[in-house]
PDB file of C-alpha atoms in Angstrom:
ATOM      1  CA  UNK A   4     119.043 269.705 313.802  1.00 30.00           C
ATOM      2  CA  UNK A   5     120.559 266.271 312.449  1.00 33.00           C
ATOM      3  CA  UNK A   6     121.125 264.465 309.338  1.00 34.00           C
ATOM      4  CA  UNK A   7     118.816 261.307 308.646  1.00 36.00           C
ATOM      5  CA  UNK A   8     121.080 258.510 307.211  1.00 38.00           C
ATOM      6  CA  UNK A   9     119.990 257.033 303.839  1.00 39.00           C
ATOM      7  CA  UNK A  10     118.081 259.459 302.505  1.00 37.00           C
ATOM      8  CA  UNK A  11     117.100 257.878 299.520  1.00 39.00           C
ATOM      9  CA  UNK A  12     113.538 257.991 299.018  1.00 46.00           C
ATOM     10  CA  UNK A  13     112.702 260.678 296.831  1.00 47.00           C
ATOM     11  CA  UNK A  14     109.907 261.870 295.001  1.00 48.00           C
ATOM     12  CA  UNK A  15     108.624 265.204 293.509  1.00 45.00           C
ATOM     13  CA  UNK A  16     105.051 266.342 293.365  1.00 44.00           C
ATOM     14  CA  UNK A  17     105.119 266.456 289.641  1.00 44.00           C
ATOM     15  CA  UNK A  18     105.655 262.478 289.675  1.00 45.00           C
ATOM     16  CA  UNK A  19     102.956 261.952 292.381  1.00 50.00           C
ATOM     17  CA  UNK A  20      99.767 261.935 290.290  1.00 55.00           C
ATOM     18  CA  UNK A  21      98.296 258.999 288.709  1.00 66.00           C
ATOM     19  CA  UNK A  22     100.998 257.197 286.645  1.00 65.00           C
ATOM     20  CA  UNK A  23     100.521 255.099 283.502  1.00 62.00           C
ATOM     21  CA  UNK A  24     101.997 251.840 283.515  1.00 64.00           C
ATOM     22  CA  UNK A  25     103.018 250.541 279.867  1.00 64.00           C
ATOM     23  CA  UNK A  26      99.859 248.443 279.357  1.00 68.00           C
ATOM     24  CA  UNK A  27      98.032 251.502 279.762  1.00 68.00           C
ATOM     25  CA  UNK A  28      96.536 251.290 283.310  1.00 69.00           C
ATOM     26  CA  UNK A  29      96.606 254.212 285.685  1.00 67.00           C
ATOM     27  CA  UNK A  30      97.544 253.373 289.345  1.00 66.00           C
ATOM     28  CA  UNK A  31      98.155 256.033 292.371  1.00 68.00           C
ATOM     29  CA  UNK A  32     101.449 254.384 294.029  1.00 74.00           C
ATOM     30  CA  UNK A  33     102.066 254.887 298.065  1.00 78.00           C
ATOM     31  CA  UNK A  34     105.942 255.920 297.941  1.00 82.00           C
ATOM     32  CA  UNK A  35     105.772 255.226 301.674  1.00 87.00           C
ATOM     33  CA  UNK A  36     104.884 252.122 302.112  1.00 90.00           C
ATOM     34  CA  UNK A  37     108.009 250.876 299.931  1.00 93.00           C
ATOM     35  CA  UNK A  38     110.291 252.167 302.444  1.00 94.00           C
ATOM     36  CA  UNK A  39     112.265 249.661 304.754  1.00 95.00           C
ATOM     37  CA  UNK A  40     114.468 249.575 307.852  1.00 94.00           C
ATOM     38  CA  UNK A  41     117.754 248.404 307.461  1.00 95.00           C
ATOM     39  CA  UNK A  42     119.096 246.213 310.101  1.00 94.00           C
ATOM     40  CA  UNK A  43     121.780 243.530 310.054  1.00 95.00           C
ATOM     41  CA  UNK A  44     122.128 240.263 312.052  1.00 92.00           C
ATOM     42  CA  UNK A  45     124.620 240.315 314.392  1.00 91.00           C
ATOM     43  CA  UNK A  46     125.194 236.150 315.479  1.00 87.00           C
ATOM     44  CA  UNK A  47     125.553 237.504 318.834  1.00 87.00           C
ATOM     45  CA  UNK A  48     122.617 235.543 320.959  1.00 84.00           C
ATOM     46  CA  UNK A  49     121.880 238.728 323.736  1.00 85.00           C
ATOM     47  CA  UNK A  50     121.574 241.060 320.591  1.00 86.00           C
ATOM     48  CA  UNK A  51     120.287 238.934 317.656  1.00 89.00           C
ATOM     49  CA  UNK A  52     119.870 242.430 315.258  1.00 91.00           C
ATOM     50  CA  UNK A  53     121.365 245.565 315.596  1.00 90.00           C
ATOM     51  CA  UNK A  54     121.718 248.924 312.814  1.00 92.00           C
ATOM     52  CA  UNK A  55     124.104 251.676 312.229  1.00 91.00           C
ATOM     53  CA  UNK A  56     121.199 253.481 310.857  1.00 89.00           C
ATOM     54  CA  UNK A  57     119.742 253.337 307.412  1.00 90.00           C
ATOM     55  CA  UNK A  58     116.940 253.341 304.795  1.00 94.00           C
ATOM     56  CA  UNK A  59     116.190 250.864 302.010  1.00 95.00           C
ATOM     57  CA  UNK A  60     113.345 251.188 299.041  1.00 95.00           C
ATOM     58  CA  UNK A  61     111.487 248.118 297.905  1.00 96.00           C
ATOM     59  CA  UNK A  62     110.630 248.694 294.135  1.00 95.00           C
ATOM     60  CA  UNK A  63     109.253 246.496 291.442  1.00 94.00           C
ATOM     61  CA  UNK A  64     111.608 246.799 288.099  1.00 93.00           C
ATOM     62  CA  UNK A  65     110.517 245.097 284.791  1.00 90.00           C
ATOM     63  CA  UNK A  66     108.825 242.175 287.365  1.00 90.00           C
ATOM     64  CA  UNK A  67     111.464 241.621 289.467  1.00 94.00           C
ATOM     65  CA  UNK A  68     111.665 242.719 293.198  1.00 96.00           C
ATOM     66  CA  UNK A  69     115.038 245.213 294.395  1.00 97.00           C
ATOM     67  CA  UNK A  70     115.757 246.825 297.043  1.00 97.00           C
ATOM     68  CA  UNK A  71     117.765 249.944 296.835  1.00 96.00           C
ATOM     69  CA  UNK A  72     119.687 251.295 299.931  1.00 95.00           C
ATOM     70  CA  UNK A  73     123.119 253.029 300.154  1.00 93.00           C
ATOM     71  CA  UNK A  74     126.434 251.252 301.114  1.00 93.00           C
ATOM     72  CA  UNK A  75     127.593 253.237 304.030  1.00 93.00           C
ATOM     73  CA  UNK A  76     124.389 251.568 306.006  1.00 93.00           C
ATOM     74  CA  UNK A  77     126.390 248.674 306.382  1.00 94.00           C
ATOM     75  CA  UNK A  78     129.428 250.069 308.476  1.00 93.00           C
ATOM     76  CA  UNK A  79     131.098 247.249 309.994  1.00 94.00           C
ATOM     77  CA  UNK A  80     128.688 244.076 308.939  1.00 95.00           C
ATOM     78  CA  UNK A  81     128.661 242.253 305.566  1.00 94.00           C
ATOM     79  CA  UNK A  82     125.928 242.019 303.142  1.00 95.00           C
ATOM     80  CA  UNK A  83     125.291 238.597 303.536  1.00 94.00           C
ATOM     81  CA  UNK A  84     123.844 239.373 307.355  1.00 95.00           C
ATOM     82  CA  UNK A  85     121.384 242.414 305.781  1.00 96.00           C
ATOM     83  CA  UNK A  86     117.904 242.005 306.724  1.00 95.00           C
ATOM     84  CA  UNK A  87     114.678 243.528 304.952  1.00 96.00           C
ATOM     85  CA  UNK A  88     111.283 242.936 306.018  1.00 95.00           C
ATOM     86  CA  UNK A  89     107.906 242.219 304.069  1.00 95.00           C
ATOM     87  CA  UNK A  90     106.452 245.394 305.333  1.00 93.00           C
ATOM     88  CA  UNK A  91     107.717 248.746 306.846  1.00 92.00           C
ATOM     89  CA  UNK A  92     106.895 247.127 310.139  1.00 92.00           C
ATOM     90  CA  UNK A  93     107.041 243.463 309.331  1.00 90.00           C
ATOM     91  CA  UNK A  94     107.372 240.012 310.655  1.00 89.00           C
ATOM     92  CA  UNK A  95     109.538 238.293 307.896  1.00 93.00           C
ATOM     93  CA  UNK A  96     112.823 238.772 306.195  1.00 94.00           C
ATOM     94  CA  UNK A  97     113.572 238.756 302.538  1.00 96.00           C
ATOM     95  CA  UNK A  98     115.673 236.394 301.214  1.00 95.00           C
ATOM     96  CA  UNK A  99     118.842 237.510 299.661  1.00 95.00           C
ATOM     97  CA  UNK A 100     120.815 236.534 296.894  1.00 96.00           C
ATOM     98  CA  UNK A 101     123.255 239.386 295.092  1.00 96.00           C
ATOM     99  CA  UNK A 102     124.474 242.926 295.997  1.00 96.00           C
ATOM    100  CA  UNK A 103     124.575 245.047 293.186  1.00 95.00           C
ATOM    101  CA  UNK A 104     126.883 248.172 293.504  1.00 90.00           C
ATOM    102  CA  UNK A 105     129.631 250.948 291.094  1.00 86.00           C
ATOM    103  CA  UNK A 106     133.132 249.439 291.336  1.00 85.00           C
ATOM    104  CA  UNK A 107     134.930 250.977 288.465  1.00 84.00           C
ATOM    105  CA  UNK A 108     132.876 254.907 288.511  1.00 80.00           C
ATOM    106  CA  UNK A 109     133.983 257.066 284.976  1.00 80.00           C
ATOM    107  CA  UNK A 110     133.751 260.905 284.743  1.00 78.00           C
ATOM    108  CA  UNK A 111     131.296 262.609 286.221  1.00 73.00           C
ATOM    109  CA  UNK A 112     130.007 259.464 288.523  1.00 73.00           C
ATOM    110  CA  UNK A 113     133.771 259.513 290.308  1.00 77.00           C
ATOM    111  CA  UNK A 114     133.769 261.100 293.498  1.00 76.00           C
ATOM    112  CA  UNK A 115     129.450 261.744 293.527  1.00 77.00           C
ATOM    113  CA  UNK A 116     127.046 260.082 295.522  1.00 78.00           C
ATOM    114  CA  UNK A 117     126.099 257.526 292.894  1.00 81.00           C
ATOM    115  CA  UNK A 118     129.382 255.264 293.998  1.00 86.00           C
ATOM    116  CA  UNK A 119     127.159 255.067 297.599  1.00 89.00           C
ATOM    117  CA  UNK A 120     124.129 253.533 295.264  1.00 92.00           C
ATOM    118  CA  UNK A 121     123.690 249.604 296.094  1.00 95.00           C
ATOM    119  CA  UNK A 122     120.972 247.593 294.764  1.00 96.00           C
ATOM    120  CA  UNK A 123     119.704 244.165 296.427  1.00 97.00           C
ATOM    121  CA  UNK A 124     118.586 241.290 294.604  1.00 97.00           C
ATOM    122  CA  UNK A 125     116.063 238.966 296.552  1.00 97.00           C
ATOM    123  CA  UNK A 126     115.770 235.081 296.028  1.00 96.00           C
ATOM    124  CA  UNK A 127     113.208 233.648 293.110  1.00 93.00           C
ATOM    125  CA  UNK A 128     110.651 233.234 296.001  1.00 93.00           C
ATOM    126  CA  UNK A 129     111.114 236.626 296.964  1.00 95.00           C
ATOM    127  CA  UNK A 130     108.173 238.199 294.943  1.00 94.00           C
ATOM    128  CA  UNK A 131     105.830 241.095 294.957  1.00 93.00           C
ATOM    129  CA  UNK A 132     103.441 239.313 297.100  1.00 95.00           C
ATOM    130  CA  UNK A 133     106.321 238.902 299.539  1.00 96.00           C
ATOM    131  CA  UNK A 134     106.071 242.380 300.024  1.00 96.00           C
ATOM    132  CA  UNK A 135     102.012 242.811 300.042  1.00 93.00           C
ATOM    133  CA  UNK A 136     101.925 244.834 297.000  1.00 90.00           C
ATOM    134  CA  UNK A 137     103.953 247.651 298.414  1.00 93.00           C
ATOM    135  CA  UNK A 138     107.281 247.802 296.082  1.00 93.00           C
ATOM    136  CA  UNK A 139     107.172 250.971 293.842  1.00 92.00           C
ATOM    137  CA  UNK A 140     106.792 249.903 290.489  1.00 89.00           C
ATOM    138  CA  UNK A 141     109.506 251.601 288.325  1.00 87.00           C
ATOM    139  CA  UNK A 142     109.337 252.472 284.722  1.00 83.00           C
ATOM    140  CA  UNK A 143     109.475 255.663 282.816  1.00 78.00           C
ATOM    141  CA  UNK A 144     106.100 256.679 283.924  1.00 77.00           C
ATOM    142  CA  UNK A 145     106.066 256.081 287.257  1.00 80.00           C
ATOM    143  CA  UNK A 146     109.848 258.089 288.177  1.00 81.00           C
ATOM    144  CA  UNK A 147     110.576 261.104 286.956  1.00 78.00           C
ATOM    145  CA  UNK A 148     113.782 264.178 287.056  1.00 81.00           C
ATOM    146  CA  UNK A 149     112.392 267.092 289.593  1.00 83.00           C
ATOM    147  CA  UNK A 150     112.505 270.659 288.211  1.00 86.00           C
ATOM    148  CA  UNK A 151     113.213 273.989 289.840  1.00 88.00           C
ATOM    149  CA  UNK A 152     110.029 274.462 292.687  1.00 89.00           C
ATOM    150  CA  UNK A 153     108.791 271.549 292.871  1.00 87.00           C
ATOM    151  CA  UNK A 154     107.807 270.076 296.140  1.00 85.00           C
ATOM    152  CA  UNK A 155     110.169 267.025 297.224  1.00 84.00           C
ATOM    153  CA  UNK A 156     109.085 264.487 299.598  1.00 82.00           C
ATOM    154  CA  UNK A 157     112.047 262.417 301.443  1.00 84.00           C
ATOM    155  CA  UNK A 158     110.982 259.786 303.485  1.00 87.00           C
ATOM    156  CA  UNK A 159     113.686 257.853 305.654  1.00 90.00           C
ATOM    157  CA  UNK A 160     114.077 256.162 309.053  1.00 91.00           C
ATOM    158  CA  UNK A 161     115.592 257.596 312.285  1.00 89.00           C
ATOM    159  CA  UNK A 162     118.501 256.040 314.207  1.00 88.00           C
ATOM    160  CA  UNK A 163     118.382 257.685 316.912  1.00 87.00           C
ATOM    161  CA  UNK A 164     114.394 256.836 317.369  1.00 89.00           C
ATOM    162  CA  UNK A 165     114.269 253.482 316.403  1.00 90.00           C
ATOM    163  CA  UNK A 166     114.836 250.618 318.596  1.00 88.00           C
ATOM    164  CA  UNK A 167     115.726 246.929 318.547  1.00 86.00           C
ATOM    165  CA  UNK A 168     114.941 245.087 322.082  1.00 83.00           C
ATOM    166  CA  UNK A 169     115.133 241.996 323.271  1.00 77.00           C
ATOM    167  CA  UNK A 170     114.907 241.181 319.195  1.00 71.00           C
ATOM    168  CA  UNK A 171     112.222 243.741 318.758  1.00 81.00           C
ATOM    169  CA  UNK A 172     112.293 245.644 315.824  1.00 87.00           C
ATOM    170  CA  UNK A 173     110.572 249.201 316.216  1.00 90.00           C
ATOM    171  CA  UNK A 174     111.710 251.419 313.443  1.00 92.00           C
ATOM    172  CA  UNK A 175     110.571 254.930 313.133  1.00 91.00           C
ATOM    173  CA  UNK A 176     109.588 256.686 309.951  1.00 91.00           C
ATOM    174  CA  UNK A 177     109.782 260.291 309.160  1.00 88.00           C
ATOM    175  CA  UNK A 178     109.142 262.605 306.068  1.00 86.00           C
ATOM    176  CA  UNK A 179     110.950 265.769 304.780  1.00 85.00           C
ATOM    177  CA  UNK A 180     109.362 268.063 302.457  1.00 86.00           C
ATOM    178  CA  UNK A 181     111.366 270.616 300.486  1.00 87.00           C
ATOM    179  CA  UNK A 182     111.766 272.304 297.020  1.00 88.00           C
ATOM    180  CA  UNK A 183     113.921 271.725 294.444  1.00 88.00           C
ATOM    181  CA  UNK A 184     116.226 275.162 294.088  1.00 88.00           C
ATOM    182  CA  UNK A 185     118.350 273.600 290.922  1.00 87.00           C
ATOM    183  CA  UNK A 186     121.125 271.291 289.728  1.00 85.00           C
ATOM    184  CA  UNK A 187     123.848 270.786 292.487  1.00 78.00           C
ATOM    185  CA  UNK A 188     126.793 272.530 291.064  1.00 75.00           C
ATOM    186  CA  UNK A 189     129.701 270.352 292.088  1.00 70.00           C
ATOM    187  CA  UNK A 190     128.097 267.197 290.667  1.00 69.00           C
ATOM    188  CA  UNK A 191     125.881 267.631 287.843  1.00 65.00           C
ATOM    189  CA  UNK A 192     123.966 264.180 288.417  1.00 67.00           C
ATOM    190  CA  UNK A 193     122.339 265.748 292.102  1.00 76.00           C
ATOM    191  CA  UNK A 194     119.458 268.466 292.419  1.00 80.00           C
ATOM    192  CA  UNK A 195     120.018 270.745 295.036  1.00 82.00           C
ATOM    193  CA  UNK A 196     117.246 271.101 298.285  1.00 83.00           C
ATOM    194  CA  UNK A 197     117.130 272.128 301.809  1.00 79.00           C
ATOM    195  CA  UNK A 198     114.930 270.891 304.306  1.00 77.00           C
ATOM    196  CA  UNK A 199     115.242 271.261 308.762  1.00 74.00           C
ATOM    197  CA  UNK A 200     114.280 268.689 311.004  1.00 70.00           C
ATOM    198  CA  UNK A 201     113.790 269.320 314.266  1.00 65.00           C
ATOM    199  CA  UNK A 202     113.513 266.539 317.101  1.00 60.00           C
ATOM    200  CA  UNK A 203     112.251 267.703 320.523  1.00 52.00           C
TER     201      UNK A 203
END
């Protein structure tokens, strides 16, 4: 059994039918295809990219295209060398221009996962046709709390199966499905859920 890093891609069955956007339209989002791998540039010529293992979400907020990943990806690079592709195996890199993160957590948010939250800003010509149409457009219709039972899907990518050669990029994708057994009780903000993964 091991732990997938980044986690962060979430969604529960009750939020998977058709969802209205606010001019009334109905659309049926793939959750999967906005998933990314997160690698960094390294400036080291033998080993251009390299990753301490991590997933990032491509979504589409009021227009604008974010990523959202979580900070501990980045170990021992800097933001400025992050690099996010067009698709979830894709052939160019997103321009970026701010990092978006919790520096001064109150109450409940000290000491909970949200601190780890991080949102990426692209550049202006870093739009949803960048991306092919894939970012998860997110509005009050499309995202939605789980409740107790229902079925949550957590797609991420694996470390340890991944690869970057010769400045090859090969991520692999996986998907976790559990239920939602209630609030977490040492931070209210979490739902609690247990899933196994098994690599043979």
């Amino acid at each position: 059994m091991r732990t997938l890093p980044a986690l962060i891609v979430m969604l529960s069955e009750s939020a998977m039918p058709n969802q209205m956007l606010p001019s009334g339209i109905f659309i049926r989002q793939e959750i999967i295809e906005a998933v990314r791998f997160v690698f960094f540039d390294t400036e080291c010529e033998e080993w251009p990219y390299a990753t301490h293992g991590g997933t990032g979400f491509i979504v589409n907020y009021c227009n604008k295209i974010y990523a959202i990943t979580c900070a501990h990806v980045r170990g021992d690079f800097v933001w400025a060398e992050l690099n996010i592709t067009n698709r979830k195996h894709g052939n160019k890199i997103a321009g970026i221009s701010e990092i978006y993160y919790i520096t001064s957590p109150e109450e409940e948010a000290k000491d909970s996962d949200i601190v780890d939250v991080v949102v990426v800003a692209f550049r202006d010509d870093v739009d949803a046709n960048f991306f092919d149409g894939t970012a998860y457009i997110f509005n009050s219709g499309t995202i939605a709390t789980s409740s107790i039972r229902d079925k949550i899907f957590v797609y991420g990518a694996l470390k340890e199966k991944s690869s970057i050669i010769d400045g090859k990029i090969a991520p692999v994708y996986c998907c976790l499905e559990m239920q939602d057994s209630g609030p977490e009780t040492s931070d209210t903000t979490l739902r609690h859920a247990i899933a196994r993964f098994e690599s043979h």
